[in-house]
Short mmCIF file of C-alpha atoms in Angstrom, two decimals:
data_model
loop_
_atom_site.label_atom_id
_atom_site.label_comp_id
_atom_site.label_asym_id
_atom_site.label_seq_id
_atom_site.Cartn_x
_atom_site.Cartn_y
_atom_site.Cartn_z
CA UNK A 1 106.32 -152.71 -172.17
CA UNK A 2 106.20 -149.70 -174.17
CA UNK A 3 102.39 -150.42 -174.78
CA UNK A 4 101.62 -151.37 -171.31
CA UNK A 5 103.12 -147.69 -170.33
CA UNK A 6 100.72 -146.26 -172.58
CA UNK A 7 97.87 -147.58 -171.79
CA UNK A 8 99.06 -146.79 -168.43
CA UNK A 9 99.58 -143.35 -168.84
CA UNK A 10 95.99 -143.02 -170.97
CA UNK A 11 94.00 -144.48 -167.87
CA UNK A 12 95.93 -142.44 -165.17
CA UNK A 13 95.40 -138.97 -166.95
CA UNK A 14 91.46 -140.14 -167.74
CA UNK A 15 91.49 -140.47 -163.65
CA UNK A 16 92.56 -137.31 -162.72
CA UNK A 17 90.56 -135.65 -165.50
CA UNK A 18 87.45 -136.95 -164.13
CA UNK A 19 88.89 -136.66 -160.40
CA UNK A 20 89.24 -132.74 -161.20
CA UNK A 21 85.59 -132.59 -162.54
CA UNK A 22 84.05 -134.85 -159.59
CA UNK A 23 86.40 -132.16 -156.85
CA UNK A 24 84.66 -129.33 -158.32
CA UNK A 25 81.07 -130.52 -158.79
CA UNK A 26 81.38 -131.82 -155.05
CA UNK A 27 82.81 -128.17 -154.25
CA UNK A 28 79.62 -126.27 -155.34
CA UNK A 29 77.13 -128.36 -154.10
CA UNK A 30 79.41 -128.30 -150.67
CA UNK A 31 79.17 -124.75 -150.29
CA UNK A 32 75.40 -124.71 -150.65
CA UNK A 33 75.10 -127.70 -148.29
CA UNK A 34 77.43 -126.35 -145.86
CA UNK A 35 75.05 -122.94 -146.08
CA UNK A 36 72.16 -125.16 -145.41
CA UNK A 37 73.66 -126.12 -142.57
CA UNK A 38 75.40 -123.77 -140.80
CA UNK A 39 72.89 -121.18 -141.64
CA UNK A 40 71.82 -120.30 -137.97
CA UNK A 41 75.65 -120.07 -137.17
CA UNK A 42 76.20 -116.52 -139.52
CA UNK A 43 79.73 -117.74 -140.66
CA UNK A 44 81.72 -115.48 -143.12
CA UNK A 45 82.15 -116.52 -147.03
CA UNK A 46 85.73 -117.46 -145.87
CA UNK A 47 84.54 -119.92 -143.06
CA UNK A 48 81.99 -121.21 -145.53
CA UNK A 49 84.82 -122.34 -148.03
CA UNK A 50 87.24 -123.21 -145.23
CA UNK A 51 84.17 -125.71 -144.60
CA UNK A 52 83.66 -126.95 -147.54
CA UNK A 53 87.06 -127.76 -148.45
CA UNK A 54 86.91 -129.71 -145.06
CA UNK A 55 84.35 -131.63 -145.78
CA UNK A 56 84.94 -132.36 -149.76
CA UNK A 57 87.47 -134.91 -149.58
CA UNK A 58 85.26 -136.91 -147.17
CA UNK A 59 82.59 -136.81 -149.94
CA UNK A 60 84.92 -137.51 -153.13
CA UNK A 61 86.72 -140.43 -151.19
CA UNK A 62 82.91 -142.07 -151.39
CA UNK A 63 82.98 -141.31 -155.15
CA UNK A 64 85.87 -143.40 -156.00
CA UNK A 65 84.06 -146.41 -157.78
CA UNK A 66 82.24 -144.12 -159.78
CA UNK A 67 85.10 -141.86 -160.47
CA UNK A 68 87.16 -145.21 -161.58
CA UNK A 69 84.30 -146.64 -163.87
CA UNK A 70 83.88 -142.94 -165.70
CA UNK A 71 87.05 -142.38 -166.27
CA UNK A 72 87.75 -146.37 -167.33
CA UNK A 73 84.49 -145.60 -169.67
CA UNK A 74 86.10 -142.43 -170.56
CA UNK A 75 89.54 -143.92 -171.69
CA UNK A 76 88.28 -146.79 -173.44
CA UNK A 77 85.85 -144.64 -175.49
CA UNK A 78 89.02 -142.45 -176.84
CA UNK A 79 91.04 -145.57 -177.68
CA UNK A 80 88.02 -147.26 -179.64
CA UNK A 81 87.23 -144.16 -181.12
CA UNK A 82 90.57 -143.57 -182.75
CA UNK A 83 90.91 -147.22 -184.04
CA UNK A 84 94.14 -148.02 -181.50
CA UNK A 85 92.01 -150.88 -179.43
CA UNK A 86 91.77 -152.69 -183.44
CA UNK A 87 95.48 -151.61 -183.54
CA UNK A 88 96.37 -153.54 -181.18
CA UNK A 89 94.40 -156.68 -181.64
CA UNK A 90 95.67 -156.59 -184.95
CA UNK A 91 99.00 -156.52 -183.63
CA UNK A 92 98.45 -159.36 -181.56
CA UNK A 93 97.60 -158.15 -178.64
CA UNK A 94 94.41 -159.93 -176.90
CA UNK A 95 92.08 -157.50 -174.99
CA UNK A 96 93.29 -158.74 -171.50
CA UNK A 97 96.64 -158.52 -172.22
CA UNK A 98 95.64 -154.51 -172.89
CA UNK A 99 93.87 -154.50 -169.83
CA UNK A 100 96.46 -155.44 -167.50
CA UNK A 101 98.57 -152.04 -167.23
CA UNK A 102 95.04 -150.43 -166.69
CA UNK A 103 94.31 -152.62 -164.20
CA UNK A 104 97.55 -152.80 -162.35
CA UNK A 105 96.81 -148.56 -162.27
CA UNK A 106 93.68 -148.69 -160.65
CA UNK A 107 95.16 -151.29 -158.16
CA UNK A 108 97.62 -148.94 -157.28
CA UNK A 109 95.40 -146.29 -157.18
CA UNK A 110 93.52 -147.87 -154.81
CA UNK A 111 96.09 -148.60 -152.20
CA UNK A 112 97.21 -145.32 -152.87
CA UNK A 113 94.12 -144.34 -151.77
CA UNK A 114 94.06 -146.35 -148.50
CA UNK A 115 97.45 -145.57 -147.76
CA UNK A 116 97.68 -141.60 -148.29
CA UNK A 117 94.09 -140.30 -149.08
CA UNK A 118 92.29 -142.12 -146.01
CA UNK A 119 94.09 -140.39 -143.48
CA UNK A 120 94.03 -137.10 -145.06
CA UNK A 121 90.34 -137.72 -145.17
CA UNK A 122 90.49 -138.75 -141.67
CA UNK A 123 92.30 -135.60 -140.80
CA UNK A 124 89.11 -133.39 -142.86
CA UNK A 125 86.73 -135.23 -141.23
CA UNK A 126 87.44 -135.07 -137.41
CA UNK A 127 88.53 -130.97 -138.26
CA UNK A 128 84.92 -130.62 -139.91
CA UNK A 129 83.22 -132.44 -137.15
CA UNK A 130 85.27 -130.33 -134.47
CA UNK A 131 84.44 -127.00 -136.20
CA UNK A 132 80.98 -127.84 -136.79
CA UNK A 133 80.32 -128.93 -133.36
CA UNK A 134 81.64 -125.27 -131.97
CA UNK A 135 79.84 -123.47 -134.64
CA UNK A 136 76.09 -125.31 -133.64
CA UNK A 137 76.95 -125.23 -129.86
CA UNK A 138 77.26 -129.23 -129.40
CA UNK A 139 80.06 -131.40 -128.03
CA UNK A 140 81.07 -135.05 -128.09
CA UNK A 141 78.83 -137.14 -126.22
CA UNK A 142 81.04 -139.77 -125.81
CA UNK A 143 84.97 -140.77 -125.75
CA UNK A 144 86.22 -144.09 -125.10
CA UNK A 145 89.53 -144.17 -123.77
CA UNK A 146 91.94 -147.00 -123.22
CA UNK A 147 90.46 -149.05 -120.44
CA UNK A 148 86.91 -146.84 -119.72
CA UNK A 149 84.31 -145.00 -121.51
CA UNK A 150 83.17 -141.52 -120.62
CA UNK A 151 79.97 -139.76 -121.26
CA UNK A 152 78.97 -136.05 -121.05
CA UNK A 153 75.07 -135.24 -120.39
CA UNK A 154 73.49 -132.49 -119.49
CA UNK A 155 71.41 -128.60 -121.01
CA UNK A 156 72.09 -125.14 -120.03
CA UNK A 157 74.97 -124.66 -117.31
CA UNK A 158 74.16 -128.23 -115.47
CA UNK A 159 76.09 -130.62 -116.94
CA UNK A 160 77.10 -134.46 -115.84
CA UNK A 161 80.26 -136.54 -116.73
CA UNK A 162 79.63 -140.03 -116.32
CA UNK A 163 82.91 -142.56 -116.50
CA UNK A 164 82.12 -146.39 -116.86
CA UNK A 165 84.54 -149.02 -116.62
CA UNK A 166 82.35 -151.18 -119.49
CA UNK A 167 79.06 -151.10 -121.17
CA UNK A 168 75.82 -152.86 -122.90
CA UNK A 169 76.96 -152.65 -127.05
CA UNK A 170 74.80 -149.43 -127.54
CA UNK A 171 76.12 -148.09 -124.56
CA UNK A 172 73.27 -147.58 -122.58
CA UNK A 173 73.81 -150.16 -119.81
CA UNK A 174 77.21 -148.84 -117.83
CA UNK A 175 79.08 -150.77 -114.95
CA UNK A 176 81.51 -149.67 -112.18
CA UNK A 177 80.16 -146.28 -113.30
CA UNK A 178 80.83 -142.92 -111.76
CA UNK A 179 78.39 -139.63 -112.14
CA UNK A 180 80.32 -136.15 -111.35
CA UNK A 181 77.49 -133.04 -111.47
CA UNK A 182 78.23 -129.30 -112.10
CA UNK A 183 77.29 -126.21 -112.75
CA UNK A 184 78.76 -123.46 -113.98
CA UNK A 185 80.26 -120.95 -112.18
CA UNK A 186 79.79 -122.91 -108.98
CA UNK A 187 81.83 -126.27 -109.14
CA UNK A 188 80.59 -129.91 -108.81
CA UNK A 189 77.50 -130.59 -107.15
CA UNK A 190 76.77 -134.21 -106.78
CA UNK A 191 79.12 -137.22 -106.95
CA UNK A 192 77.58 -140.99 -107.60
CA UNK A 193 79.48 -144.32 -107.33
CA UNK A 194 77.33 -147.12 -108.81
CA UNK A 195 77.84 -151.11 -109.61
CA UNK A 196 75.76 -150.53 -112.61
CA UNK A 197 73.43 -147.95 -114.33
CA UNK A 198 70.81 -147.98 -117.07
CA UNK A 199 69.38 -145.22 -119.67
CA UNK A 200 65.61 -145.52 -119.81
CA UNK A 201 63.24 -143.10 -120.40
CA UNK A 202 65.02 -140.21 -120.14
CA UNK A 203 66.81 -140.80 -116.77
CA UNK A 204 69.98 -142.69 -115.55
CA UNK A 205 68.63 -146.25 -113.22
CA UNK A 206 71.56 -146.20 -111.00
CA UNK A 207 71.77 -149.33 -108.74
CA UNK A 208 74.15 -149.88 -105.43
CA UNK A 209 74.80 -146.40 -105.51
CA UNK A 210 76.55 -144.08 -103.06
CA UNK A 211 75.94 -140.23 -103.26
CA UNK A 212 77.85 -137.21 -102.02
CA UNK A 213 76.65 -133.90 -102.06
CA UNK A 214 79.68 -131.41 -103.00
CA UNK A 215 77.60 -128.24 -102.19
CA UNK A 216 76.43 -126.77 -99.42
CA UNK A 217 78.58 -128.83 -97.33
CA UNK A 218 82.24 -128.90 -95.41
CA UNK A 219 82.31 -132.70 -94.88
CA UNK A 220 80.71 -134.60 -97.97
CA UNK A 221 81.77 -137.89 -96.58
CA UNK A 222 79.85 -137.54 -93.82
CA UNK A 223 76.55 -136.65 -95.64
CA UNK A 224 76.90 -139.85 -97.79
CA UNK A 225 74.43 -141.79 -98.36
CA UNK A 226 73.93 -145.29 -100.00
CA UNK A 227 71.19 -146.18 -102.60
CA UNK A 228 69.79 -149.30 -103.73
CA UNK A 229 68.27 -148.01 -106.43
CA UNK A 230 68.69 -143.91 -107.34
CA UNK A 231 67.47 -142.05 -110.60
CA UNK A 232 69.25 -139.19 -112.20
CA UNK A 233 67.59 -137.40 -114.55
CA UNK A 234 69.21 -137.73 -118.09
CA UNK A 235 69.08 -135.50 -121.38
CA UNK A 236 70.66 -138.67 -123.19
CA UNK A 237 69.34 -141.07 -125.84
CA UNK A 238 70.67 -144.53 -127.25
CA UNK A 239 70.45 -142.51 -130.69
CA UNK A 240 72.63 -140.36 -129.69
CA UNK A 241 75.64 -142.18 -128.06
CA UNK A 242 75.32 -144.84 -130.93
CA UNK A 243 75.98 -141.35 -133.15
CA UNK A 244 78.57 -140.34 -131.18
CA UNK A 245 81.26 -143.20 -131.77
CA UNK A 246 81.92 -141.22 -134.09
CA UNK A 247 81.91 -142.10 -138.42
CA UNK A 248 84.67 -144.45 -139.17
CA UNK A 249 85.71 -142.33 -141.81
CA UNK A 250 87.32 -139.94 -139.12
CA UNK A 251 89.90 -142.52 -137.81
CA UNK A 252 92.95 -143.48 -140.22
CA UNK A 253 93.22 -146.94 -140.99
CA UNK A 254 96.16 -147.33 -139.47
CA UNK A 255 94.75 -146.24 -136.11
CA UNK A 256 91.37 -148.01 -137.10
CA UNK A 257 92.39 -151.73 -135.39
CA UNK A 258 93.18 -150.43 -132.05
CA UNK A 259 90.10 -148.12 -131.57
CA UNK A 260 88.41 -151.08 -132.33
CA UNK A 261 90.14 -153.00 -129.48
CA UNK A 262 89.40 -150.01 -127.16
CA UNK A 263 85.55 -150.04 -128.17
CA UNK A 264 85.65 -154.23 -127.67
CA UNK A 265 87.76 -153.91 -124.35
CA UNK A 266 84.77 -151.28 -123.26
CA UNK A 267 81.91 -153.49 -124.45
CA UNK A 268 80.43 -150.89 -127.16
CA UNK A 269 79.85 -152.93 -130.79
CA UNK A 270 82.61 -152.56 -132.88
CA UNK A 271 80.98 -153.94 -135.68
CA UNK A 272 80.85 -150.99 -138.23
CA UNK A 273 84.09 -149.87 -138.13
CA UNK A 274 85.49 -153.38 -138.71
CA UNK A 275 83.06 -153.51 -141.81
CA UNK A 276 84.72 -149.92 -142.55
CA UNK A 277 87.94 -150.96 -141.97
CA UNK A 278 87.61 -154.28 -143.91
CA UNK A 279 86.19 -152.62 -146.80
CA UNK A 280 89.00 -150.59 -147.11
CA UNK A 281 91.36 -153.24 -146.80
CA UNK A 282 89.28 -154.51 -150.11
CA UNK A 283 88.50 -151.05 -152.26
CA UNK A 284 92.00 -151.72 -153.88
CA UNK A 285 90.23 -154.78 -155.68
CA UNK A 286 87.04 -153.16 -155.94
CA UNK A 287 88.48 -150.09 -157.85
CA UNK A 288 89.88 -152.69 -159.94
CA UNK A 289 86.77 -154.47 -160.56
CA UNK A 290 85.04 -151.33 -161.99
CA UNK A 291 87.52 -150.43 -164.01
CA UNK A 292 87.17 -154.07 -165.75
CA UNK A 293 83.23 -154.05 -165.65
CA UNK A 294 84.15 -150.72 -167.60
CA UNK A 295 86.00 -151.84 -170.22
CA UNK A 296 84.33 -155.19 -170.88
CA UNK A 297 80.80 -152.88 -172.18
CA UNK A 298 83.35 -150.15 -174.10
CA UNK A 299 86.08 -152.28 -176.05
CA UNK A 300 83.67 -152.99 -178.97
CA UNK A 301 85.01 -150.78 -182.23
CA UNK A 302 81.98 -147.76 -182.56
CA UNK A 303 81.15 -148.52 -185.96
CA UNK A 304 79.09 -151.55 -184.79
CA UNK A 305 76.69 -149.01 -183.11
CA UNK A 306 74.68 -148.72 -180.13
CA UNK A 307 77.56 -147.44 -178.09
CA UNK A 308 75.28 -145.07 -176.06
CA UNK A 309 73.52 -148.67 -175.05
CA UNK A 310 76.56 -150.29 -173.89
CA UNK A 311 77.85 -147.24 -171.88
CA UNK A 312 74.45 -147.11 -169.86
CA UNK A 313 74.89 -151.15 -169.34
CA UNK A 314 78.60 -150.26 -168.26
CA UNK A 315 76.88 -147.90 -165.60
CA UNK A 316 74.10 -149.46 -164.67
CA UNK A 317 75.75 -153.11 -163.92
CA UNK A 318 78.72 -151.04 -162.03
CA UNK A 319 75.55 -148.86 -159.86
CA UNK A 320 73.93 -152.61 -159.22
CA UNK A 321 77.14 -154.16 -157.69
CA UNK A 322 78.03 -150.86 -155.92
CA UNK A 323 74.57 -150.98 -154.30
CA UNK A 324 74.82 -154.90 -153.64
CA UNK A 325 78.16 -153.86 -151.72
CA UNK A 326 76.62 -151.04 -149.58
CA UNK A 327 73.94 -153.32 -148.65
CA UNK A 328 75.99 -155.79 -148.11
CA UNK A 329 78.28 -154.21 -145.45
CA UNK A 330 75.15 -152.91 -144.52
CA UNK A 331 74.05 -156.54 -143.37
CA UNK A 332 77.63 -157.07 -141.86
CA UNK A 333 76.92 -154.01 -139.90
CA UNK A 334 73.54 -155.53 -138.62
CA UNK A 335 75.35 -158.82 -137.67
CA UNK A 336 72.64 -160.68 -140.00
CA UNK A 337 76.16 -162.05 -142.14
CA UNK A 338 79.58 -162.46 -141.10
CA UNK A 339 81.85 -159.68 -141.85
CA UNK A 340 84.10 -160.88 -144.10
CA UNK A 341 81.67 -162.31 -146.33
CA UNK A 342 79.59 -158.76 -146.38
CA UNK A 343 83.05 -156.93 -147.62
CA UNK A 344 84.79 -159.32 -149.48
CA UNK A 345 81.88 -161.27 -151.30
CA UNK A 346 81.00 -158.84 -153.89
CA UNK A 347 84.55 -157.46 -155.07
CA UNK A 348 85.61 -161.25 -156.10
CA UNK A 349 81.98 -161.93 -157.67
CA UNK A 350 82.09 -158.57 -159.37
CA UNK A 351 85.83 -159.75 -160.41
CA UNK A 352 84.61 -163.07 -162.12
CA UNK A 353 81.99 -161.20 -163.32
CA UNK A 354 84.26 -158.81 -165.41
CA UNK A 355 86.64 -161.09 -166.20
CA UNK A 356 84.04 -163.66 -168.01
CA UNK A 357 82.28 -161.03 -170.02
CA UNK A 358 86.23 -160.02 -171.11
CA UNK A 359 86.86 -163.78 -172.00
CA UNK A 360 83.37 -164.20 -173.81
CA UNK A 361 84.12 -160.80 -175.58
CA UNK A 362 87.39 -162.14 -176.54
CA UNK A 363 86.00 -165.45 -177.98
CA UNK A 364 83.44 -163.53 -179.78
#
């Protein structure tokens, strides 16, 4: 136990030492991103920072595989470096034996991370977003409450809420929908009641509708009128309401599964923020699969040589099954794979992977 604590303690203070590095690289190539940004805004140096700090645990919580494999890499290095990894062996330890304490860390690292981290990230995230929104003059598009969806359109001082009772996945086909115009300084305008409307070509295809006009008039019921078909002109795109359902990374995981009931019950796809929230149901196990893949290229003592070409395989096999898991969850996004086999697939190959390179390691 004594030697499991060890190692333990090694591998947890090679994490935050790399951790510390990655937060500070990520700082100063925030603040020049956040510049390039928010240029046209004028903030101060202090709103600059307050941004960046914002927005940097957003970007480090994406860095956690690599973080894990450098500083698994890192660790590894030091203990073959200093003879303890032939120590050991010669004291009878085999080299998964040493690896469990450092994998058992980076386990609990990683729920750690899901646990804690995600919502503080979540928290970042939707105060960056907010800020950023108020600093270039835009708003949220769209909301989707409980049992409807709303919708804000609109340039200049005219602006149109729309509230829909369901919707086409992208969010461009609304039913049992209901337009409210304004402008401001003078009130509402214009108030529709539809059975369904459609986005195309930059106007709203309202069917069964029935108008009111809230201006220039003491009795709007009266002045009613009913529409089989009506057009509204509209300032919206299916680009942007897809954008605005905002990045999964804003929600917390634990209020992850019932925004996606409330984007099902409304109709919207839900699809990429249960691929979000199922991958970070499984980064526990994937942070423990680098730190394997890590050690399996770095045990070797250094006086057999070539450790620079074992380091680079290290990273480059960890960069290849990090890619093959983006793109993965990138085709359980898509809906061209199920969603559990676009999450889960790669951590458990990458984990037989590592664990029969440590097992042919051990035999040689």
């Amino acid at each position: 136990m004594i030697l499991h604590r060890y190692f333990a303690l090694r591998f947890f203070m090679s994490f935050l030492t790399v951790f510390a590095v990655f937060f500070l690289i990520v700082g100063f190539i925030g603040v020049v991103e956040q510049i390039r940004i928010l240029e046209s805004a004028g903030l101060a140096a202090t709103e600059l920072g307050a941004m960046t700090l914002l927005d940097t645990p957003r970007q480090i919580y994406q860095f956690m595989p690599l973080i894990m494999i450098i500083a698994a890499i890192n660790m590894f290095l030091r203990l073959a470096k200093s003879s303890e990894l032939v120590v050991t062996r010669a004291a009878g330890r085999s080299a998964l034996k040493t690896l469990v304490a450092p994998a058992l860390v980076a386990l609990a690292l990683g729920c750690l991370s899901m646990a804690l981290f995600n919502p503080i990230v979540a928290a970042t995230s939707k105060e960056y977003e907010r800020r950023a929104a108020v600093y270039l003059g835009e708003g949220t598009i769209l909301s989707v409450a409980k049992d409807s969806l709303w919708l804000r359109q609109g340039s200049g001082g005219e602006q149109t809420v729309i509230r829909a009772e369901g919707s086409n996945l992208d969010g461009t086909e609304l039913r049992d929908a209901t337009f409210i115009s304004f402008i401001e300084g003078q009130g509402p305008t214009l108030r529709i009641e539809a059975a369904s409307a459609q986005l195309s070509n930059g106007e709203w295809l309202i069917k069964d509708a029935k108008v009111w006009p809230l201006s220039d008039t003491i009795n709007p019921e009266a002045d009613a009128k009913r529409y089989a078909t009506y057009t509204l002109a509209s300032t919206l795109t299916a680009d942007q309401i897809r954008d605005s359902f905002g990045s999964p990374s804003s929600i917390t995981i634990w209020e992850l599964p019932q925004f996606i009931s409330r984007l099902r019950d409304a109709g919207l796809a839900a699809r990429r923020h249960e691929v979000w929230f199922q991958s970070e149901l499984a980064q526990p196990l994937f942070l423990m699969v680098m730190v394997l893949i890590g050690a399996g290229f770095t045990m070797r003592h250094q006086r057999g040589g070539g450790v620079g070409l074992w380091v680079m395989g290290g990273i480059g096999v960890s960069f290849a099954i990090y890619f093959l898991y983006n793109f993965s969850k990138i085709l359980g996004e898509n809906g061209q794979i199920p969603i559990a086999l676009s999450v889960w697939s790669v951590p458990i190959a990458g984990l037989f992977l590592a664990l029969g390179l440590l097992l042919h390691l051990e035999d040689g």
